[in-house]
Short mmCIF file of C-alpha atoms and ligand atoms in Angstrom, two decimals:
data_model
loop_
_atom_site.label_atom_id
_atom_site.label_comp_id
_atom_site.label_asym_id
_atom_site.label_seq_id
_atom_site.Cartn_x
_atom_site.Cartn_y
_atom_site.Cartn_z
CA UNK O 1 36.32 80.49 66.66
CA UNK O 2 32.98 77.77 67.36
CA UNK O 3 32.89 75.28 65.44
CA UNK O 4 29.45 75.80 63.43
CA UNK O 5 27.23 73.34 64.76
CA UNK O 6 23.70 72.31 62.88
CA UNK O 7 21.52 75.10 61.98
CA UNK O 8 18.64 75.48 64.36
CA UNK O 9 15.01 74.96 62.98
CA UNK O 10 14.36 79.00 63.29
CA UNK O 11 17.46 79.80 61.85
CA UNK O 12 16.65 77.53 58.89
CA UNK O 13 13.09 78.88 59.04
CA UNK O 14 14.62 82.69 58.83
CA UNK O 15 17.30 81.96 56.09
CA UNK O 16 14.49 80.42 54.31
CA UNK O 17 12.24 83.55 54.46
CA UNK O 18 15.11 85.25 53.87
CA UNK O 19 15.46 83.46 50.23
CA UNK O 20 12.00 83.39 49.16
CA UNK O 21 12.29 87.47 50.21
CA UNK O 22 15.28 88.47 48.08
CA UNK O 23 13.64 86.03 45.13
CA UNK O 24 9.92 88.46 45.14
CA UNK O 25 12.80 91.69 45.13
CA UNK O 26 14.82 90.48 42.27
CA UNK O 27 12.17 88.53 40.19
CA UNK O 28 8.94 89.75 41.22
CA UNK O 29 5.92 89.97 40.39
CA UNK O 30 6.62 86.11 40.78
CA UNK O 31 4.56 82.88 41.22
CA UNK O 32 4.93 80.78 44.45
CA UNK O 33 6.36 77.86 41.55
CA UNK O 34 8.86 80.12 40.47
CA UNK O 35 10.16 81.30 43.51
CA UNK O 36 10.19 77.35 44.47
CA UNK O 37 12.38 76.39 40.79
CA UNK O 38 14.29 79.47 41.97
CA UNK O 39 15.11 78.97 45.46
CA UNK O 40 15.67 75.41 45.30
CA UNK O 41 12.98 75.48 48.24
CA UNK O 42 10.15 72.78 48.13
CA UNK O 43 5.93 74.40 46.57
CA UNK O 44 4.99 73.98 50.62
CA UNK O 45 7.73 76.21 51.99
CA UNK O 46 7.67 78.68 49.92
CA UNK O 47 3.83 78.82 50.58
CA UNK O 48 3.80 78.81 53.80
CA UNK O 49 6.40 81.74 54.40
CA UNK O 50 4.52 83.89 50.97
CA UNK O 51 1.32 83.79 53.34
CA UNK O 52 3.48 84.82 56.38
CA UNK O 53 4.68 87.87 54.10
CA UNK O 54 1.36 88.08 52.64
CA UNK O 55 0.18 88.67 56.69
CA UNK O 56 2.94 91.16 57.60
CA UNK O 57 2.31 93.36 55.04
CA UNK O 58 5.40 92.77 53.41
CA UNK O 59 4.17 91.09 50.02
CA UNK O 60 1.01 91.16 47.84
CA UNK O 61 -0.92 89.25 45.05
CA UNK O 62 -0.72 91.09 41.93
CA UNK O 63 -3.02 89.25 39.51
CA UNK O 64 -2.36 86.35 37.37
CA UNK O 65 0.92 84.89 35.09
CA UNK O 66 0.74 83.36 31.62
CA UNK O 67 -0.77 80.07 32.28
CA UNK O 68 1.90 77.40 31.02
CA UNK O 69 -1.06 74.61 30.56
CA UNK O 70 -3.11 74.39 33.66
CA UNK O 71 -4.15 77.37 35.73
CA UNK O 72 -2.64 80.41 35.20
CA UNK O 73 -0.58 80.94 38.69
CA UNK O 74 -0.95 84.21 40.84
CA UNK O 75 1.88 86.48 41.12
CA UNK O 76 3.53 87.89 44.19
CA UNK O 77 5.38 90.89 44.54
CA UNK O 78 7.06 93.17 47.62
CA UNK O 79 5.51 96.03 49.05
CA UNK O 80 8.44 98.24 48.40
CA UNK O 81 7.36 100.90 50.78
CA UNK O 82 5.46 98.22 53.27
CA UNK O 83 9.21 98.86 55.48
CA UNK O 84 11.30 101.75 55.67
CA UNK O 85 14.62 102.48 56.58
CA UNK O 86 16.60 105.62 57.84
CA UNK O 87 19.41 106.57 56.23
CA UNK O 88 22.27 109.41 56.76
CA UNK O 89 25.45 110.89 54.82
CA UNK O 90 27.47 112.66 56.87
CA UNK O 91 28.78 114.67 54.96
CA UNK O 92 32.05 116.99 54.70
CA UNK O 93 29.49 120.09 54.28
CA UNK O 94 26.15 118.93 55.16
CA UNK O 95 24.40 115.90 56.80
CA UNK O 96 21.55 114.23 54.40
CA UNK O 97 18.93 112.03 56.14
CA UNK O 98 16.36 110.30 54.20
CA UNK O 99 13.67 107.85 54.43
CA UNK O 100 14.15 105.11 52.14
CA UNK O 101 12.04 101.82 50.96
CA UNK O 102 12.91 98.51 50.63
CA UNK O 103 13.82 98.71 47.20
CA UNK O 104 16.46 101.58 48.19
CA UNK O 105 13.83 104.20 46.48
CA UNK O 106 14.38 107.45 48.33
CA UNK O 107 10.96 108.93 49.96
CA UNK O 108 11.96 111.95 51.73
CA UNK O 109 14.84 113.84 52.33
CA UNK O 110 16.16 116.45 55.05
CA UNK O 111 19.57 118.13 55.66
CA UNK O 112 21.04 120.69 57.28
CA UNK O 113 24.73 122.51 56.44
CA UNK O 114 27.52 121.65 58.80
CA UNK O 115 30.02 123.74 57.94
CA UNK O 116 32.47 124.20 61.22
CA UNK O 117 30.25 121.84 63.44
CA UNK O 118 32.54 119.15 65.21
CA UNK O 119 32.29 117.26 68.25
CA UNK O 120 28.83 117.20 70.02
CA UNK O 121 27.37 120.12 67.91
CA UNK O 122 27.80 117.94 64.89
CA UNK O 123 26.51 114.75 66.95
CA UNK O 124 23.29 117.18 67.76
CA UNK O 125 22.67 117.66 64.14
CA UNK O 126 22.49 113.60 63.80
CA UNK O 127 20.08 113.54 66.18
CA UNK O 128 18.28 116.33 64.54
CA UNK O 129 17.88 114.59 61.37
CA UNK O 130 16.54 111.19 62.53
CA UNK O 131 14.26 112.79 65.31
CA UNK O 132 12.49 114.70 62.17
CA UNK O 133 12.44 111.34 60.14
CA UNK O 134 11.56 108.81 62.69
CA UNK O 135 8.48 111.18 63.21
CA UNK O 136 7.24 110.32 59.58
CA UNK O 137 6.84 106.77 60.92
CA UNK O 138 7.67 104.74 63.63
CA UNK O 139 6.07 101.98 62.98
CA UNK O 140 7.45 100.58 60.04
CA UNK O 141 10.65 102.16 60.57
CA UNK O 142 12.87 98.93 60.17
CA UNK O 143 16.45 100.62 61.32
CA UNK O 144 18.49 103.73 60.65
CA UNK O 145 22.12 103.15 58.89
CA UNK O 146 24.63 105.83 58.58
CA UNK O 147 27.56 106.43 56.24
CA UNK O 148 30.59 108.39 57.91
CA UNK O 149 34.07 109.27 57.24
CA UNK O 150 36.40 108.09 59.48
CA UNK O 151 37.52 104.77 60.49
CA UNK O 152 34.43 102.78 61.95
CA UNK O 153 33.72 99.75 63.49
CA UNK O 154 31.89 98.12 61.38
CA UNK O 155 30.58 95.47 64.19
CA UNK O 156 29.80 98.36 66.68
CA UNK O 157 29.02 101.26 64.60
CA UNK O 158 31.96 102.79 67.03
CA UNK O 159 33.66 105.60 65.02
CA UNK O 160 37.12 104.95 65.89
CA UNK O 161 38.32 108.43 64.48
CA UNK O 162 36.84 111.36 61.69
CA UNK O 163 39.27 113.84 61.69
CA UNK O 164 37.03 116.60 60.46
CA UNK O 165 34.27 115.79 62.65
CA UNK O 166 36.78 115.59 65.65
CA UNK O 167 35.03 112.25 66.63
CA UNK O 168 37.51 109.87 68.34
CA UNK O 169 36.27 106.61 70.02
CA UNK O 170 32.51 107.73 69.64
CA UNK O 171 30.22 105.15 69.99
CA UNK O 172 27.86 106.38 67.65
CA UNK O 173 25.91 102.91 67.27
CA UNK O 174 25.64 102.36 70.96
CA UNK O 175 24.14 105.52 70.82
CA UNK O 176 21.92 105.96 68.04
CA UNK O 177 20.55 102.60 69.48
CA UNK O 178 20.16 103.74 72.85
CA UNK O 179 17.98 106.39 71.49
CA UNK O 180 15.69 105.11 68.78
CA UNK O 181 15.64 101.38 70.24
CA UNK O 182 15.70 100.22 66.49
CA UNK O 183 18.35 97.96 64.83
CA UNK O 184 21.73 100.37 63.21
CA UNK O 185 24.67 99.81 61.14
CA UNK O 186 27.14 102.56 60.96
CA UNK O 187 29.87 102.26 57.92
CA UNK O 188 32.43 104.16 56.63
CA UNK O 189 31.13 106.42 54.01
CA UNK O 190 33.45 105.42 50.97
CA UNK O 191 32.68 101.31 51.93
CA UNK O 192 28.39 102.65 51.54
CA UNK O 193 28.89 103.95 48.53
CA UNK O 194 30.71 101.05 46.94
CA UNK O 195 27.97 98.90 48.22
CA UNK O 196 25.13 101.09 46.86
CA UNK O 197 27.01 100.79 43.43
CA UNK O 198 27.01 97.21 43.72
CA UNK O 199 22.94 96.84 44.32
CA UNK O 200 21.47 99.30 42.31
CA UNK O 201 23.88 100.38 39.34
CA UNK O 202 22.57 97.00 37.55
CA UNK O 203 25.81 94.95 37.23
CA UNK O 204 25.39 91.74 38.23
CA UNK O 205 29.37 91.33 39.36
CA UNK O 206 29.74 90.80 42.93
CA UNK O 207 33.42 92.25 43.16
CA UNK O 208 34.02 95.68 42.68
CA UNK O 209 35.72 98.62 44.31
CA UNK O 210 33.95 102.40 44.30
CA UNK O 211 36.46 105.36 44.67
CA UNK O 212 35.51 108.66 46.16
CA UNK O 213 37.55 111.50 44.83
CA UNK O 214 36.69 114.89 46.11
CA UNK O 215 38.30 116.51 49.09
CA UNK O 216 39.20 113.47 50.19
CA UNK O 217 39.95 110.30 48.53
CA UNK O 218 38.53 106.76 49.31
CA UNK O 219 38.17 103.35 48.06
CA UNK O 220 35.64 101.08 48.92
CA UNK O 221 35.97 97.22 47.91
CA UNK O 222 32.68 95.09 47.69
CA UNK O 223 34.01 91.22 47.04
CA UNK O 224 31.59 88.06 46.80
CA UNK O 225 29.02 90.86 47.30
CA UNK O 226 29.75 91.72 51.24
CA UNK O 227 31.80 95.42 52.34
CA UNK O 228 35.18 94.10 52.46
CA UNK O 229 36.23 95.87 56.20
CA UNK O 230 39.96 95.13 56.68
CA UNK O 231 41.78 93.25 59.74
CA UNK O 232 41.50 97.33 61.25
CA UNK O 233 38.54 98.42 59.43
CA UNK O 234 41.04 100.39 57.00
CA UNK O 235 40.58 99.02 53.84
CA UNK O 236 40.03 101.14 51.14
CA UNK O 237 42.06 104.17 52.89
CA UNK O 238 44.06 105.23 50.31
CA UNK O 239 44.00 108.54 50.64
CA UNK O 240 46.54 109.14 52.76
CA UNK O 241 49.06 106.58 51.06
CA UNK O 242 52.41 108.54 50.42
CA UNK O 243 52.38 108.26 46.23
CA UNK O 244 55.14 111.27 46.01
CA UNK O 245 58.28 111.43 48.41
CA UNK O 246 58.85 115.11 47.76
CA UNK O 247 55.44 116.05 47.72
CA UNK O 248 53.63 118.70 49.82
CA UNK O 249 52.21 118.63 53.28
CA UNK O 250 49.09 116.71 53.76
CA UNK O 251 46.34 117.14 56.78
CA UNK O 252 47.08 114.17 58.05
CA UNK O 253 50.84 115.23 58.69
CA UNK O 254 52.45 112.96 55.95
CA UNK O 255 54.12 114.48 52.41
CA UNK O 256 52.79 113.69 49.28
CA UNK O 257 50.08 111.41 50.56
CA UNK O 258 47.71 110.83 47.52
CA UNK O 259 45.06 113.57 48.33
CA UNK O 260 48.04 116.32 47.83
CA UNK O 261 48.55 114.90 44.16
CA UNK O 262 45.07 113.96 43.68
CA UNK O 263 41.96 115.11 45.46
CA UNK O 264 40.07 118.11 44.63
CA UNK O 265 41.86 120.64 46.51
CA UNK O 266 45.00 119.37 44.77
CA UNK O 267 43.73 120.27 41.52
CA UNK O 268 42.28 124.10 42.92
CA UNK O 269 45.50 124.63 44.43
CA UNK O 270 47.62 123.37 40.81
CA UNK O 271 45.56 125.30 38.50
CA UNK O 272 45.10 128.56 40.67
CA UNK O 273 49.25 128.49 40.63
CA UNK O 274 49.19 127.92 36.92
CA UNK O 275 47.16 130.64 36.60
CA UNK O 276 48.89 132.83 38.57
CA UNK O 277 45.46 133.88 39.87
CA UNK O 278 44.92 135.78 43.15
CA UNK O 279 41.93 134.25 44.26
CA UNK O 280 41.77 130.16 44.47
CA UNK O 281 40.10 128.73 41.74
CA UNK O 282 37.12 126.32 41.60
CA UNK O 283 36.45 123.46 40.73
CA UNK O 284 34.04 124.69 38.30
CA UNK O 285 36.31 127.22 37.22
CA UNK O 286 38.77 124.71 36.56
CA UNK O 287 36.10 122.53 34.69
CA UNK O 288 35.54 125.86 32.64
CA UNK O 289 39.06 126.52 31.94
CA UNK O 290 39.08 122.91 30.86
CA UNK O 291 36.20 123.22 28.40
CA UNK O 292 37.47 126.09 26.90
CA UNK O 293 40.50 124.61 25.91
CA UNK O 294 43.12 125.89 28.64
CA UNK O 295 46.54 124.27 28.08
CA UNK O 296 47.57 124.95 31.14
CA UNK O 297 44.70 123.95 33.58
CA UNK O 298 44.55 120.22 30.98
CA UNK O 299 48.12 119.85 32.05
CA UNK O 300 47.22 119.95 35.94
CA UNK O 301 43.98 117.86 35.15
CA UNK O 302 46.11 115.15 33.43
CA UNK O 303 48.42 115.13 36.13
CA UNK O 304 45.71 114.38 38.81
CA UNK O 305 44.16 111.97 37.10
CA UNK O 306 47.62 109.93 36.16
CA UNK O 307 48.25 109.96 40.17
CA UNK O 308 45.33 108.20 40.68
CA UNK O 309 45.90 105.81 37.64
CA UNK O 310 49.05 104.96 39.45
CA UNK O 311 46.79 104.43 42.82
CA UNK O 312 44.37 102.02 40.95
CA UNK O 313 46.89 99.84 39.33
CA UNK O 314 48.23 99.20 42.86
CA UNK O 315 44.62 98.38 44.47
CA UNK O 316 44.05 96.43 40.84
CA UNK O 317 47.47 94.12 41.09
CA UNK O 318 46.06 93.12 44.29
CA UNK O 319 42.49 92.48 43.67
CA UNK O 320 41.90 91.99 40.38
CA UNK O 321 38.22 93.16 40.32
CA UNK O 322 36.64 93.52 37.17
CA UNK O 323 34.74 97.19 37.68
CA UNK O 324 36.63 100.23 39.17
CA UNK O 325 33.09 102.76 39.56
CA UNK O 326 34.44 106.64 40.00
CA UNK O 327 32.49 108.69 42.53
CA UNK O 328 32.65 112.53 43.98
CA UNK O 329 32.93 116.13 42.91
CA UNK O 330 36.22 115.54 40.48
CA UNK O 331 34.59 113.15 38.42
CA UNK O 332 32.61 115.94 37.14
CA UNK O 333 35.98 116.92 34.92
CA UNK O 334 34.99 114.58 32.66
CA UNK O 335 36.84 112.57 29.82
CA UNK O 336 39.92 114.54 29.94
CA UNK O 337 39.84 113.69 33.69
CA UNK O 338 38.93 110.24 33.06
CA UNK O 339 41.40 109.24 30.48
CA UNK O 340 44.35 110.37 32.34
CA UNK O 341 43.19 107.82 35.04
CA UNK O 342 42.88 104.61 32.61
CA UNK O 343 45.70 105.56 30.60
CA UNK O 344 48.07 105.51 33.98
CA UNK O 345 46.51 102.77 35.35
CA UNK O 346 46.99 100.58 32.32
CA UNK O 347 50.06 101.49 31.40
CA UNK O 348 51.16 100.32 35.46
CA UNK O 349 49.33 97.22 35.32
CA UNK O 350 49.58 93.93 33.89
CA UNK O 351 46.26 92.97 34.78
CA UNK O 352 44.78 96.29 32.94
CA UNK O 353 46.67 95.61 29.98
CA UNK O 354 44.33 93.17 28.81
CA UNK O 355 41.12 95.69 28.99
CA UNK O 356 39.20 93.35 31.03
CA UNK O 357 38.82 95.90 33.65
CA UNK O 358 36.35 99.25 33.30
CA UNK O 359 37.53 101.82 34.91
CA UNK O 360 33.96 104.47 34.65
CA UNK O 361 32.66 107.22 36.44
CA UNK O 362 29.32 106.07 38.33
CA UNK O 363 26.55 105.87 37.14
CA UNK O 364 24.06 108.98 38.76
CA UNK O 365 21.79 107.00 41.07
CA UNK O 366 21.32 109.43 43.64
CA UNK O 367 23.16 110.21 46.92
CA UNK O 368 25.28 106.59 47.20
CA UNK O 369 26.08 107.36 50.84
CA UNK O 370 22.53 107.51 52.17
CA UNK O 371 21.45 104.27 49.73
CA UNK O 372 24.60 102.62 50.44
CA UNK O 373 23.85 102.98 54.29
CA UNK O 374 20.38 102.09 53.88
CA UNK O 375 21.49 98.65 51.96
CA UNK O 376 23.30 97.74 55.07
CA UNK O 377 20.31 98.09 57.36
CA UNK O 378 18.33 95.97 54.67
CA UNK O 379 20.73 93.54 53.71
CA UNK O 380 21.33 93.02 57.76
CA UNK O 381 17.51 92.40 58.48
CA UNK O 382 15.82 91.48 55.68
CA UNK O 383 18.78 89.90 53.87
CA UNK O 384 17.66 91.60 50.97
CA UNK O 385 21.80 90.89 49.78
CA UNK O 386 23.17 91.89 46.93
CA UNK O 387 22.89 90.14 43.23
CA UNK O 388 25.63 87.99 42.53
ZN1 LIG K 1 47.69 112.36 54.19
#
């Protein structure tokens, strides 16, 4: 590794910008004082790079503060939709593009179903998505981030594997790059929704770790505020951790893996036995069954939800992060659902035991994979970072 040597005066000049940038998104409308007190920055700084804002388009004057004794100071505030960014959820059943602004406000949306696409017909339908998008605007279009199962890269946007898309060693950054000559970060889609969580579900904690739990399940950990990647860009992959020895087959070839206990399918495949039905149930069958009162389909529910109890103790003993957010299509069971989960997962941990730690569904702030993917492209470039 270099040794970090002194900062250059541009990179000073950039991290600077970079400060007085993230203090007009969190705080504005702001005065030039304030974002001076803030920022720790000296009054003639933080002038000179609000007028170089001011000039790219990026900021605006907004009237006038209280006065606190002498002039009452002009505000300054960002031009949310002065930038946009591109960003896609691929999906298990459709891809989702969207245009989005800099305060991760979704303008526009397109998607198209993708049900049986793999390989390059699937990698097509990417292309399809931005090509409509980058049409809406090229010129502010600041970069294009994408959220994607599979083990990625995270410094190359290479996808390293996604079963279901049958992607292996596709270097969908170089790509996507290649083609749009605009910045891109590609992520793993569980690791984009944990960081959309983090920015715009209003907690101010910068440790946290977002599970997906649908058809597949996924963790992704946000610590000190950044996407927490793993030594193999794994972390978070605990879907396919073996939780029962005698359990059944999984897709990936393993027994008992935690989707087979756990995931949505799991619970559709449980209740439809309990049943007895003929035809698979639901999910929102199962959800009915629940509501209704169903003895049997609350006993499969419970069961679900204690296996991944027992999964979050484990990630819990180990982390000790203070918010545990819930995302994906099982969440929608609700607090019968939801208990099972805490009540495992505090009964298996020591550090749950104490309450400390929520363990909640997330709150509904729109499609987390597209935001989340979008907050890497603005957190890269405009360092627009997280609150912590
Ligand atoms: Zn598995």
């Amino acid at each position: 590794m270099a040794f970090p040597t002194k900062a250059t005066h541009q990179q000073t000049r950039a991290r600077n910008a970079s400060i007085v940038l993230r203090a007009l998104f969190e705080s504005g409308p702001i005065s030039r004082a304030d974002v001076a007190r803030l920022s720790g920055l000296t009054r003639t700084t933080v002038g000179d790079l609000v007028a170089e804002l001011l000039e790219a388009g990026l900021a605006r004057e907004v009237g006038r503060g209280p006065s606190t004794g002498g002039k009452a100071p002009i505000l300054v505030e960002l031009v949310d939709d002065a930038r946009h960014v591109i960003g896609l959820d691929l999906g298990e059943h459709v891809f989702r593009g969207a245009i989005v602004d800099l305060r991760g406000q979704v303008r526009r949306v397109v998607e198209q179903p993708v049900t049986g696409l793999d390989g390059d017909a699937a990698l097509a339908v990417v292309y399809e998505l931005i090509d409509t998008l980058v049409e809406a605007g090229r010129e502010t279009l600041l970069g294009i981030g994408v959220g994607t199962p599979g083990i990625v890269e995270a410094t190359t946007g290479t996808i390293r594997g996604a079963v279901n898309l049958k992607w292996q060693d596709l270097a969908l950054g170089d790509l996507l790059r290649d083609r749009y000559g605009v910045p891109v970060r590609i992520a793993n889609d569980s690791r984009a929704a944990a960081l959309a969580i983090q920015l715009f579900s209003g907690r101010r904690s910068g440790n946290l770790v977002a599970i997906k739990v649908g058809r597949g399940i996924g963790a992704g950990v946000v610590l000190g505020g950044e996407v927490f990647h793993g030594d193999g860009f794994g972390a978070g992959e605990i879907g396919h951790v073996v939780i029962d020895e005698d359990g059944a087959e999984c897709r990936c070839g393993r027994f008992g893996c935690l989707e087979t206990v756990a995931s949505s399918r799991a619970i559709e495949q449980r209740a439809t036995e309990a049943k007895g039905a003929t035809t698979e149930l639901t999910l929102d069958e199962v959800h009915a069954a629940l509501d209704a009162g169903d003895e049997d389909v609350r006993r499969v529910v419970v069961r679900a939800g204690r296996y991944l109890g027992q999964a979050i103790a484990g990630i819990i003993g180990v982390l000790d992060v203070e918010y545990v957010a819930l995302h994906g299509s099982v969440t929608d069971l609700g607090a019968t659902w939801l208990d099972a989960v805490r009540d495992e997962a505090r009964r298996r941990s020591l550090a749950l035991t104490g309450g400390a730690v929520a363990i909640e569904i997330a709150p509904p702030i729109g499609d987390l994979v597209v935001m989340g993917a979008s907050a890497l492209l603005l957190t890269a470039e405009l360092g627009l970072a997280v609150a912590r």
